[in-house]
Short mmCIF file of C-alpha atoms and ligand atoms in Angstrom, two decimals:
data_model
loop_
_atom_site.label_atom_id
_atom_site.label_comp_id
_atom_site.label_asym_id
_atom_site.label_seq_id
_atom_site.Cartn_x
_atom_site.Cartn_y
_atom_site.Cartn_z
CA MET A 1 12.88 -25.45 22.76
CA ARG A 2 11.11 -28.59 21.59
CA LYS A 3 7.92 -27.54 23.38
CA ASP A 4 8.07 -24.18 21.59
CA LYS A 5 8.31 -25.91 18.18
CA LYS A 6 5.45 -28.24 19.03
CA ALA A 7 3.24 -25.40 20.20
CA GLU A 8 4.07 -23.50 17.07
CA GLU A 9 3.05 -26.40 14.85
CA THR A 10 -0.22 -26.72 16.74
CA LEU A 11 -0.86 -23.02 16.26
CA GLU A 12 -0.10 -23.25 12.55
CA LEU A 13 -2.51 -26.15 12.12
CA MET A 14 -5.30 -24.59 14.09
CA ASN A 15 -8.22 -23.59 12.00
CA PHE A 16 -8.94 -19.94 12.42
CA THR A 17 -12.69 -20.30 12.37
CA ASP A 18 -12.81 -19.70 16.09
CA SER A 19 -10.67 -16.63 16.68
CA ALA A 20 -11.37 -13.33 18.34
CA ILE A 21 -9.41 -10.10 18.20
CA VAL A 22 -9.09 -8.09 21.38
CA ILE A 23 -7.99 -4.51 20.73
CA LEU A 24 -6.27 -3.10 23.81
CA GLY A 25 -6.49 0.68 23.57
CA ALA A 26 -9.62 0.48 21.44
CA SER A 27 -10.67 4.06 22.09
CA GLY A 28 -7.38 5.38 20.70
CA ASP A 29 -6.28 6.78 17.41
CA LEU A 30 -4.80 3.61 15.89
CA ALA A 31 -7.99 1.62 16.42
CA ASN A 32 -10.04 4.44 15.02
CA ARG A 33 -7.93 5.27 11.99
CA LYS A 34 -6.47 1.93 10.99
CA LEU A 35 -7.63 -1.19 12.80
CA ILE A 36 -11.42 -0.98 12.70
CA PRO A 37 -11.48 0.31 9.07
CA ALA A 38 -9.08 -2.48 8.01
CA LEU A 39 -11.18 -5.14 9.74
CA ALA A 40 -14.35 -3.67 8.23
CA ARG A 41 -12.81 -3.86 4.75
CA LEU A 42 -11.70 -7.46 5.33
CA HIS A 43 -15.20 -8.29 6.47
CA GLN A 44 -16.65 -6.68 3.38
CA THR A 45 -14.40 -8.72 1.08
CA GLY A 46 -15.37 -11.92 2.89
CA SER A 47 -11.87 -12.53 4.26
CA LEU A 48 -12.90 -12.50 7.90
CA LYS A 49 -15.10 -15.57 7.74
CA GLY A 50 -13.22 -17.21 10.57
CA LEU A 51 -13.16 -14.30 12.96
CA SER A 52 -16.24 -14.24 15.10
CA ALA A 53 -15.62 -11.43 17.58
CA ILE A 54 -13.82 -8.11 17.80
CA ILE A 55 -13.56 -6.97 21.38
CA GLY A 56 -12.46 -3.49 22.27
CA THR A 57 -11.04 -2.65 25.65
CA GLY A 58 -9.55 0.48 27.17
CA ARG A 59 -9.86 2.97 29.96
CA SER A 60 -12.85 4.80 28.45
CA GLY A 61 -16.27 3.86 29.68
CA PHE A 62 -18.04 2.84 26.47
CA THR A 63 -20.91 0.43 26.30
CA THR A 64 -20.91 -2.04 23.44
CA GLU A 65 -23.51 0.09 21.75
CA SER A 66 -21.69 3.41 22.10
CA PHE A 67 -18.47 1.71 20.97
CA ARG A 68 -20.16 0.43 17.81
CA ASN A 69 -21.62 3.87 17.18
CA LYS A 70 -18.16 5.45 17.18
CA PHE A 71 -17.43 4.01 13.75
CA ASP A 72 -19.00 4.43 10.38
CA ILE A 73 -19.40 0.70 9.67
CA PRO A 74 -22.08 -1.54 8.17
CA PRO A 75 -24.52 -3.10 10.69
CA ASP A 76 -23.51 -6.73 9.99
CA PHE A 77 -19.87 -5.85 10.79
CA ALA A 78 -20.89 -3.81 13.84
CA GLN A 79 -22.49 -6.97 15.25
CA LEU A 80 -19.00 -8.46 15.65
CA LEU A 81 -17.91 -5.60 17.90
CA SER A 82 -18.24 -5.39 21.66
CA TYR A 83 -16.55 -3.37 24.40
CA HIS A 84 -15.27 -4.12 27.89
CA GLN A 85 -13.70 -1.47 30.11
CA GLY A 86 -10.25 -2.47 31.42
CA ILE A 87 -8.63 -5.87 31.78
CA PRO A 88 -10.20 -7.20 34.99
CA GLY A 89 -13.23 -9.26 33.99
CA ILE A 90 -12.24 -9.46 30.33
CA ARG A 91 -12.10 -13.25 30.39
CA ALA A 92 -15.76 -13.45 31.34
CA HIS A 93 -16.64 -10.91 28.65
CA ILE A 94 -14.78 -12.95 26.02
CA ARG A 95 -16.46 -16.13 27.17
CA LYS A 96 -19.86 -14.51 26.71
CA ARG A 97 -18.96 -13.66 23.12
CA GLY A 98 -18.10 -17.27 22.24
CA LYS A 99 -15.64 -20.10 22.66
CA PHE A 100 -12.40 -19.25 20.93
CA SER A 101 -9.30 -21.34 20.51
CA ARG A 102 -7.25 -18.32 19.47
CA LEU A 103 -7.25 -14.86 20.98
CA ILE A 104 -5.37 -12.16 19.16
CA PHE A 105 -4.47 -9.26 21.44
CA PHE A 106 -3.58 -6.11 19.50
CA LEU A 107 -1.68 -3.81 21.85
CA ALA A 108 -2.70 -0.43 20.40
CA LEU A 109 -0.99 1.18 23.37
CA PRO A 110 2.02 3.41 24.08
CA PRO A 111 5.21 1.32 23.93
CA LYS A 112 5.92 1.69 27.64
CA ALA A 113 2.69 -0.21 28.29
CA TYR A 114 3.67 -3.32 26.27
CA ALA A 115 5.52 -5.22 28.97
CA PRO A 116 3.13 -4.32 31.84
CA MET A 117 0.15 -5.27 29.64
CA ALA A 118 1.70 -8.61 28.69
CA GLU A 119 2.24 -9.26 32.39
CA GLU A 120 -1.33 -8.30 33.20
CA LEU A 121 -2.68 -10.63 30.51
CA LYS A 122 -0.57 -13.42 31.93
CA ARG A 123 -1.95 -12.72 35.42
CA GLU A 124 -5.47 -12.90 33.98
CA GLY A 125 -4.60 -16.43 32.91
CA PHE A 126 -4.13 -16.05 29.15
CA GLY A 127 -1.55 -18.48 27.81
CA GLU A 128 -1.06 -20.69 24.76
CA GLU A 129 -4.23 -19.49 23.04
CA ALA A 130 -3.00 -15.88 22.96
CA LEU A 131 -1.12 -14.00 20.24
CA LEU A 132 0.24 -10.55 20.98
CA ILE A 133 0.57 -7.99 18.21
CA ILE A 134 2.79 -5.04 18.99
CA GLU A 135 3.90 -2.00 17.03
CA LYS A 136 7.27 -0.33 16.90
CA PRO A 137 9.23 1.11 18.65
CA PHE A 138 10.50 -2.15 20.13
CA GLY A 139 12.76 -0.51 22.65
CA TYR A 140 14.85 2.62 22.47
CA ASP A 141 18.23 0.96 22.11
CA LEU A 142 19.74 -2.50 22.41
CA ALA A 143 19.46 -2.70 26.20
CA SER A 144 15.81 -1.61 26.34
CA ALA A 145 14.87 -3.89 23.40
CA ARG A 146 16.41 -6.81 25.25
CA GLU A 147 14.60 -5.89 28.41
CA LEU A 148 11.29 -5.71 26.56
CA ASP A 149 11.89 -9.10 24.94
CA THR A 150 12.81 -10.62 28.29
CA ARG A 151 9.68 -9.31 29.95
CA LEU A 152 7.43 -10.43 27.09
CA SER A 153 9.05 -13.84 27.07
CA ARG A 154 8.21 -14.41 30.75
CA GLY A 155 4.56 -14.74 29.83
CA PHE A 156 4.56 -15.63 26.15
CA GLN A 157 6.75 -17.57 23.79
CA GLU A 158 8.38 -15.98 20.76
CA HIS A 159 5.98 -17.66 18.33
CA GLN A 160 3.10 -15.89 20.11
CA ILE A 161 4.57 -12.42 19.57
CA PHE A 162 3.90 -10.61 16.31
CA ARG A 163 5.99 -7.43 15.90
CA ILE A 164 4.57 -5.21 13.18
CA ASP A 165 6.71 -3.45 10.64
CA HIS A 166 4.14 -2.00 8.29
CA TYR A 167 6.73 -1.67 5.51
CA LEU A 168 6.76 -5.45 5.17
CA ALA A 169 3.09 -5.35 4.22
CA LYS A 170 3.64 -2.96 1.33
CA GLU A 171 3.09 -4.75 -1.97
CA ALA A 172 6.24 -3.35 -3.59
CA VAL A 173 8.31 -4.51 -0.60
CA GLN A 174 6.94 -8.04 -0.80
CA ASN A 175 7.75 -7.99 -4.47
CA ILE A 176 11.47 -7.64 -3.69
CA LEU A 177 11.65 -11.33 -2.76
CA VAL A 178 9.77 -12.33 -5.90
CA PHE A 179 11.97 -10.11 -8.05
CA ARG A 180 15.09 -11.69 -6.58
CA PHE A 181 14.06 -15.33 -6.32
CA ALA A 182 11.64 -15.76 -9.20
CA ASN A 183 13.71 -14.14 -11.97
CA SER A 184 16.78 -16.04 -13.08
CA VAL A 185 18.22 -13.06 -14.95
CA PHE A 186 19.25 -11.15 -11.82
CA TYR A 187 20.43 -14.07 -9.71
CA PRO A 188 24.03 -14.29 -11.00
CA VAL A 189 24.71 -10.54 -10.79
CA TRP A 190 23.31 -9.96 -7.29
CA ASN A 191 26.64 -9.44 -5.53
CA SER A 192 29.39 -6.88 -5.04
CA ARG A 193 31.27 -8.14 -8.07
CA TYR A 194 28.62 -6.62 -10.33
CA ILE A 195 26.83 -4.15 -8.08
CA GLU A 196 28.63 -0.96 -7.16
CA SER A 197 26.23 0.35 -4.50
CA ILE A 198 22.76 -0.02 -3.06
CA GLN A 199 20.96 3.15 -2.11
CA ILE A 200 17.77 3.64 -0.17
CA ASN A 201 15.80 6.84 -0.02
CA ALA A 202 12.88 7.35 2.33
CA PHE A 203 11.75 10.93 2.09
CA GLU A 204 8.81 12.63 3.70
CA SER A 205 7.61 16.13 3.04
CA GLY A 206 5.60 16.29 6.28
CA LYS A 207 7.15 17.61 9.48
CA VAL A 208 6.80 15.96 12.89
CA GLU A 209 3.23 17.22 13.19
CA ASN A 210 1.35 15.97 16.25
CA ARG A 211 3.93 13.27 17.03
CA ALA A 212 6.64 15.68 18.20
CA GLN A 213 6.70 14.33 21.71
CA TYR A 214 7.45 10.79 20.57
CA PHE A 215 9.70 11.86 17.72
CA ASP A 216 11.86 14.22 19.76
CA GLY A 217 12.80 11.34 22.03
CA ALA A 218 13.56 9.12 19.05
CA GLY A 219 14.89 10.87 15.91
CA ILE A 220 14.79 9.62 12.35
CA VAL A 221 17.38 6.85 12.84
CA ARG A 222 15.32 5.14 15.54
CA ASP A 223 12.04 6.00 13.79
CA MET A 224 12.83 4.81 10.25
CA VAL A 225 16.27 3.20 9.91
CA GLN A 226 16.24 0.74 12.81
CA ASN A 227 13.09 -0.91 11.57
CA HIS A 228 11.65 -0.14 8.12
CA LEU A 229 14.86 0.56 6.23
CA MET A 230 16.82 -2.28 7.82
CA GLN A 231 14.00 -4.61 6.80
CA LEU A 232 14.05 -3.33 3.21
CA LEU A 233 17.78 -3.79 3.08
CA SER A 234 17.56 -7.28 4.54
CA LEU A 235 15.08 -8.44 1.91
CA LEU A 236 17.24 -6.97 -0.79
CA THR A 237 20.54 -8.49 0.28
CA MET A 238 19.89 -11.64 2.34
CA GLU A 239 20.84 -15.08 1.02
CA PRO A 240 18.05 -17.17 -0.54
CA PRO A 241 16.06 -18.78 2.28
CA VAL A 242 15.79 -22.56 2.48
CA SER A 243 12.03 -22.25 2.09
CA LEU A 244 9.42 -19.51 2.17
CA ASP A 245 8.48 -20.35 5.76
CA ALA A 246 8.60 -17.37 8.08
CA GLU A 247 11.34 -18.97 10.20
CA ASP A 248 13.58 -19.70 7.21
CA ILE A 249 13.25 -16.14 5.95
CA ARG A 250 13.99 -14.80 9.41
CA ALA A 251 17.07 -17.00 9.65
CA GLN A 252 18.54 -15.38 6.55
CA LYS A 253 17.66 -11.85 7.61
CA THR A 254 19.29 -12.54 10.96
CA ALA A 255 22.45 -13.95 9.37
CA LEU A 256 22.71 -10.87 7.19
CA LEU A 257 22.17 -8.37 10.00
CA LYS A 258 25.06 -9.97 11.86
CA THR A 259 27.40 -8.78 9.10
CA MET A 260 26.33 -5.12 8.85
CA LYS A 261 28.20 -2.11 10.19
CA VAL A 262 27.69 1.63 10.03
CA GLN A 263 30.73 3.20 8.38
CA LYS A 264 29.67 6.84 8.27
CA MET A 265 26.69 8.92 9.16
CA CYS A 266 25.70 12.54 9.18
CA ARG A 267 22.72 14.01 10.97
CA MET A 268 20.71 17.14 10.34
CA GLN A 269 17.75 18.97 11.80
CA TYR A 270 15.31 21.16 9.91
CA GLU A 271 15.26 24.85 10.74
CA GLY A 272 12.39 25.65 13.07
CA TYR A 273 12.21 22.10 14.48
CA ARG A 274 13.03 23.35 17.98
CA ASP A 275 9.98 25.64 17.83
CA GLU A 276 7.57 22.78 17.13
CA LYS A 277 5.08 22.08 19.91
CA GLY A 278 6.39 19.22 22.05
CA VAL A 279 10.04 19.60 21.00
CA ALA A 280 12.68 20.55 23.57
CA PRO A 281 14.06 24.07 22.86
CA ASP A 282 17.63 22.72 22.91
CA SER A 283 16.83 19.48 21.10
CA THR A 284 19.66 17.80 19.18
CA THR A 285 17.33 15.19 17.66
CA GLU A 286 18.03 14.49 13.99
CA THR A 287 15.16 14.88 11.52
CA TYR A 288 17.35 13.81 8.58
CA ALA A 289 20.18 11.31 8.37
CA GLU A 290 22.50 9.84 5.79
CA LEU A 291 24.31 6.62 6.52
CA GLN A 292 26.88 4.49 4.82
CA LEU A 293 26.83 0.84 5.81
CA SER A 294 28.91 -2.16 4.88
CA ILE A 295 27.87 -5.78 4.63
CA ASP A 296 30.86 -7.89 5.48
CA ASN A 297 29.97 -11.24 3.98
CA PHE A 298 31.12 -13.12 0.88
CA ARG A 299 28.38 -11.75 -1.35
CA TRP A 300 28.60 -8.09 -0.50
CA THR A 301 32.02 -7.27 0.84
CA GLY A 302 33.37 -4.00 -0.57
CA MET A 303 29.98 -2.64 -1.67
CA PRO A 304 28.63 0.41 0.19
CA VAL A 305 25.00 0.77 1.12
CA TYR A 306 23.74 4.33 1.40
CA ILE A 307 20.60 5.27 3.26
CA ARG A 308 18.97 8.70 3.31
CA THR A 309 15.85 9.49 5.22
CA GLY A 310 14.17 12.48 6.76
CA LYS A 311 11.20 14.69 7.35
CA ALA A 312 10.31 18.13 5.96
CA LEU A 313 12.04 17.36 2.66
CA GLY A 314 11.29 18.46 -0.90
CA ARG A 315 9.02 15.51 -1.68
CA LYS A 316 7.63 12.25 -0.30
CA GLY A 317 8.93 9.01 -1.76
CA THR A 318 10.58 5.72 -0.91
CA GLU A 319 12.86 4.19 -3.53
CA ILE A 320 15.70 1.74 -3.69
CA GLY A 321 18.43 2.10 -6.29
CA VAL A 322 20.83 -0.65 -7.31
CA ARG A 323 23.72 0.70 -9.34
CA PHE A 324 25.80 -1.74 -11.37
CA ARG A 325 29.52 -1.40 -11.90
CA SER A 326 30.64 0.39 -15.03
CA LEU A 327 31.94 -1.46 -18.09
CA PRO A 328 35.62 -1.69 -19.02
CA ARG A 329 36.90 1.41 -20.81
CA LEU A 330 36.49 -0.15 -24.25
CA LEU A 331 34.15 0.17 -27.22
CA PHE A 332 31.30 2.51 -26.26
CA ASN A 333 32.87 3.31 -22.93
CA LYS A 334 36.33 4.35 -24.12
CA ASP A 335 36.01 7.68 -22.32
CA GLY A 336 34.50 6.14 -19.21
CA ASP A 337 31.36 8.26 -19.52
CA LEU A 338 28.79 5.55 -20.27
CA PRO A 339 26.21 5.62 -17.48
CA SER A 340 26.05 2.48 -15.34
CA ASN A 341 22.94 0.34 -15.47
CA GLN A 342 20.59 0.96 -12.58
CA ILE A 343 17.53 -0.75 -11.19
CA ILE A 344 15.12 1.43 -9.28
CA PHE A 345 12.48 -0.11 -7.04
CA LYS A 346 9.75 2.42 -6.46
CA ILE A 347 8.06 1.53 -3.20
CA GLN A 348 5.77 4.54 -2.75
CA PRO A 349 3.81 6.69 -3.41
CA SER A 350 3.65 4.83 -6.75
CA GLU A 351 4.99 1.32 -7.22
CA GLY A 352 7.16 -0.05 -9.96
CA ILE A 353 10.55 -1.29 -11.10
CA ILE A 354 12.66 0.62 -13.58
CA LEU A 355 15.71 -0.65 -15.41
CA ASP A 356 18.04 1.94 -16.94
CA LEU A 357 19.70 0.91 -20.16
CA SER A 358 21.93 2.57 -22.71
CA SER A 359 20.48 2.48 -26.23
CA LYS A 360 21.42 3.72 -29.66
CA ASN A 361 19.85 6.98 -30.68
CA PRO A 362 17.93 6.39 -33.94
CA GLY A 363 19.62 7.82 -37.04
CA GLU A 364 23.07 8.03 -38.47
CA GLY A 365 26.22 7.21 -36.58
CA ILE A 366 26.24 5.90 -33.06
CA GLN A 367 25.02 8.12 -30.33
CA ILE A 368 24.11 6.56 -27.07
CA ARG A 369 21.22 7.64 -24.98
CA ASP A 370 19.99 6.73 -21.49
CA THR A 371 16.68 4.91 -21.72
CA SER A 372 14.46 3.25 -19.14
CA MET A 373 12.28 0.16 -19.11
CA ALA A 374 9.54 0.47 -16.57
CA PHE A 375 7.15 -1.99 -15.03
CA CYS A 376 4.45 0.01 -13.26
CA TYR A 377 1.91 -1.55 -10.93
CA ARG A 378 -0.64 0.97 -12.11
CA ASP A 379 -0.53 -0.47 -15.64
CA ALA A 380 0.32 -4.11 -14.96
CA PHE A 381 -2.21 -4.63 -12.17
CA ALA A 382 -4.81 -2.03 -13.07
CA LYS A 383 -7.70 -4.17 -11.87
CA GLU A 384 -6.24 -5.51 -8.64
CA GLU A 385 -6.85 -3.62 -5.46
CA ILE A 386 -3.63 -3.02 -3.51
CA PRO A 387 -4.65 -3.85 0.06
CA GLU A 388 -3.89 -1.40 2.82
CA ALA A 389 -0.98 -2.56 5.01
CA TYR A 390 -3.10 -3.18 8.12
CA GLN A 391 -5.55 -5.36 6.19
CA ARG A 392 -2.75 -7.66 5.16
CA LEU A 393 -1.11 -7.66 8.60
CA LEU A 394 -4.31 -8.37 10.49
CA LEU A 395 -5.29 -11.13 8.13
CA ASP A 396 -1.89 -12.79 8.43
CA ALA A 397 -1.99 -12.52 12.22
CA ILE A 398 -5.45 -14.11 12.21
CA LYS A 399 -4.05 -16.96 10.11
CA GLY A 400 -0.99 -17.24 12.35
CA ASP A 401 1.39 -16.47 9.46
CA ARG A 402 4.45 -14.66 10.82
CA THR A 403 6.25 -13.99 7.54
CA LEU A 404 5.51 -10.27 7.58
CA PHE A 405 6.35 -9.81 11.25
CA VAL A 406 9.75 -9.15 12.75
CA GLY A 407 11.57 -11.54 15.08
CA ALA A 408 13.17 -10.56 18.40
CA GLN A 409 16.62 -11.37 17.12
CA GLU A 410 16.25 -9.16 14.02
CA THR A 411 15.10 -6.26 16.17
CA GLU A 412 17.99 -6.65 18.59
CA LEU A 413 20.55 -6.98 15.80
CA SER A 414 19.29 -3.82 14.11
CA TRP A 415 19.73 -1.96 17.39
CA LYS A 416 23.21 -3.42 17.75
CA ILE A 417 24.23 -2.15 14.30
CA LEU A 418 23.07 1.37 15.13
CA GLU A 419 24.32 1.40 18.72
CA PRO A 420 27.60 3.22 17.87
CA ILE A 421 25.74 6.22 16.40
CA LEU A 422 22.72 6.52 18.67
CA SER A 423 24.42 8.76 21.20
CA ARG A 424 25.59 11.35 18.66
CA THR A 425 24.35 14.89 19.17
CA ASP A 426 26.21 16.81 16.44
CA PHE A 427 24.05 18.13 13.62
CA THR A 428 23.75 20.75 10.91
CA THR A 429 20.51 22.35 9.79
CA TYR A 430 18.52 22.41 6.55
CA LYS A 431 15.61 24.41 5.25
CA PRO A 432 12.24 22.66 5.50
CA GLY A 433 10.82 21.79 2.09
CA ARG A 434 14.29 21.36 0.62
CA THR A 435 16.21 18.11 0.49
CA PRO A 436 19.73 18.69 1.83
CA GLY A 437 22.68 18.06 -0.44
CA PRO A 438 24.61 14.82 0.01
CA CYS A 439 26.86 14.54 3.03
CA VAL A 440 28.28 11.01 3.39
CA THR A 441 28.82 10.48 -0.33
CA ASP A 442 28.47 12.28 -3.62
CA GLN A 443 27.59 9.03 -5.37
CA TRP A 444 23.85 9.43 -4.97
CA ILE A 445 21.59 8.19 -7.72
CA ASP A 446 19.46 11.05 -9.00
CA PHE A 447 16.15 9.59 -7.84
CA ASP A 448 14.29 12.74 -8.86
CA ARG A 449 14.76 11.65 -12.45
CA TYR A 450 12.30 8.82 -11.88
CA LYS A 451 9.68 10.71 -9.94
CA ASP A 452 7.22 10.87 -12.81
CA ILE A 453 7.70 7.30 -14.01
CA CYS A 454 4.80 5.08 -12.83
CA GLY A 455 3.47 8.10 -10.93
C1 LIG B 501 6.30 5.28 10.85
C2 LIG B 501 7.12 6.39 11.43
O1 LIG B 501 6.73 4.04 11.32
O2 LIG B 501 6.44 5.31 9.43
C3 LIG B 501 6.68 7.72 10.89
O3 LIG B 501 6.98 6.36 12.85
C4 LIG B 501 6.72 7.72 9.39
O4 LIG B 501 7.46 8.78 11.39
C5 LIG B 501 5.97 6.50 8.84
O5 LIG B 501 6.09 8.90 8.93
C6 LIG B 501 6.17 6.39 7.35
O6 LIG B 501 5.30 5.42 6.88
P1 LIG B 501 4.84 5.45 5.37
O7 LIG B 501 4.09 4.17 5.17
O8 LIG B 501 4.00 6.67 5.20
O9 LIG B 501 6.11 5.53 4.57
#
């Protein structure tokens, strides 16, 4: 334990002027679409000063030259790239490229290859100098997530493992912590005494497309809820961390996840899903789910959390709604019809925060109207470039900052929360292109109302 802490401090203090990134699976789609373009952009903005080599490896037989030619990149960035086929001999290749005190291995590989690859790297003699970046899914359920963590931990310590959740790198997601802990006005009301429900929507209009094979074995709960949406919810409801250090933030997310339970869930599948290429003809995989969760701690007890997510829906959008409790039936609310205040966090495709307020309609008498105050990124930060998620994640990994990466315990706890519903096979169907009506609650915030604000 102590050794782990010490090693971690050393890593934190290490200057990153002598790092190299090794992309395992460099001839694949992720490297092509996301990693190399993100690194090229970071290079262009001068943020990669400390990174002196980008080494691609994979099964394909590229030469360094043909590997560089695969990408549309400026020549000075291309100089950083080299290629080595397979793992045997990679140490010698790296040594030829320079002397590095930190090696960042990005496992752009199918998930079943994570543990064997970590073991192979260990056999090749990589140790304290290595960081491993891996993408979800981290396991298929609690047992397989634990097994993966155990196998990774045989060769590498937890502080060397960076689990990506690309939602954490979204600007509007990072802003949740700032909103909560840098604005005194919301602090006293952030609890179940004042908040009636928290609702998260993550809608996609696209179908499973070319990922049917992966998706059919997973379903929307494993694909979106276990990771991205649990992380959003954690940031929104965790206790204030002792400091902004990655470990202190993780500690609070972990404490929160220990108190969550699924109360209800319904699952649906879009019509025609079973005919998609790569989908089993008798598949019971859910492409849409609604969940009701509880958080059984002092702050949140008695307040439901609703989550809705799916594919092939009426529109694409991720939003969080926080609905406040209604006022006593007095004054303007004698009839109990005054709308409750709501805060909407728009995460994507446009970013912003909207506060719903009741206001007096101008003119004679008192008529109350629903009005909104909106802070839109588009207007407030017109000049700032919003970095692409992988740029931010790669840069943080290069710096050794783990704040935006997910810990083993968080991953396992999220699986544990969902464990009771993962084996369900019941479902109803919905028409693609149409968002199904509510099924676990009829208390949904009408998010469509906000779709043009900040858009
Ligand atoms: C991925 C899921 O993690 O997130 C995909 O595997 C999903 O199924 C994607 O489409 C959504 O990401 P974003 O950033 O487009 O909301």
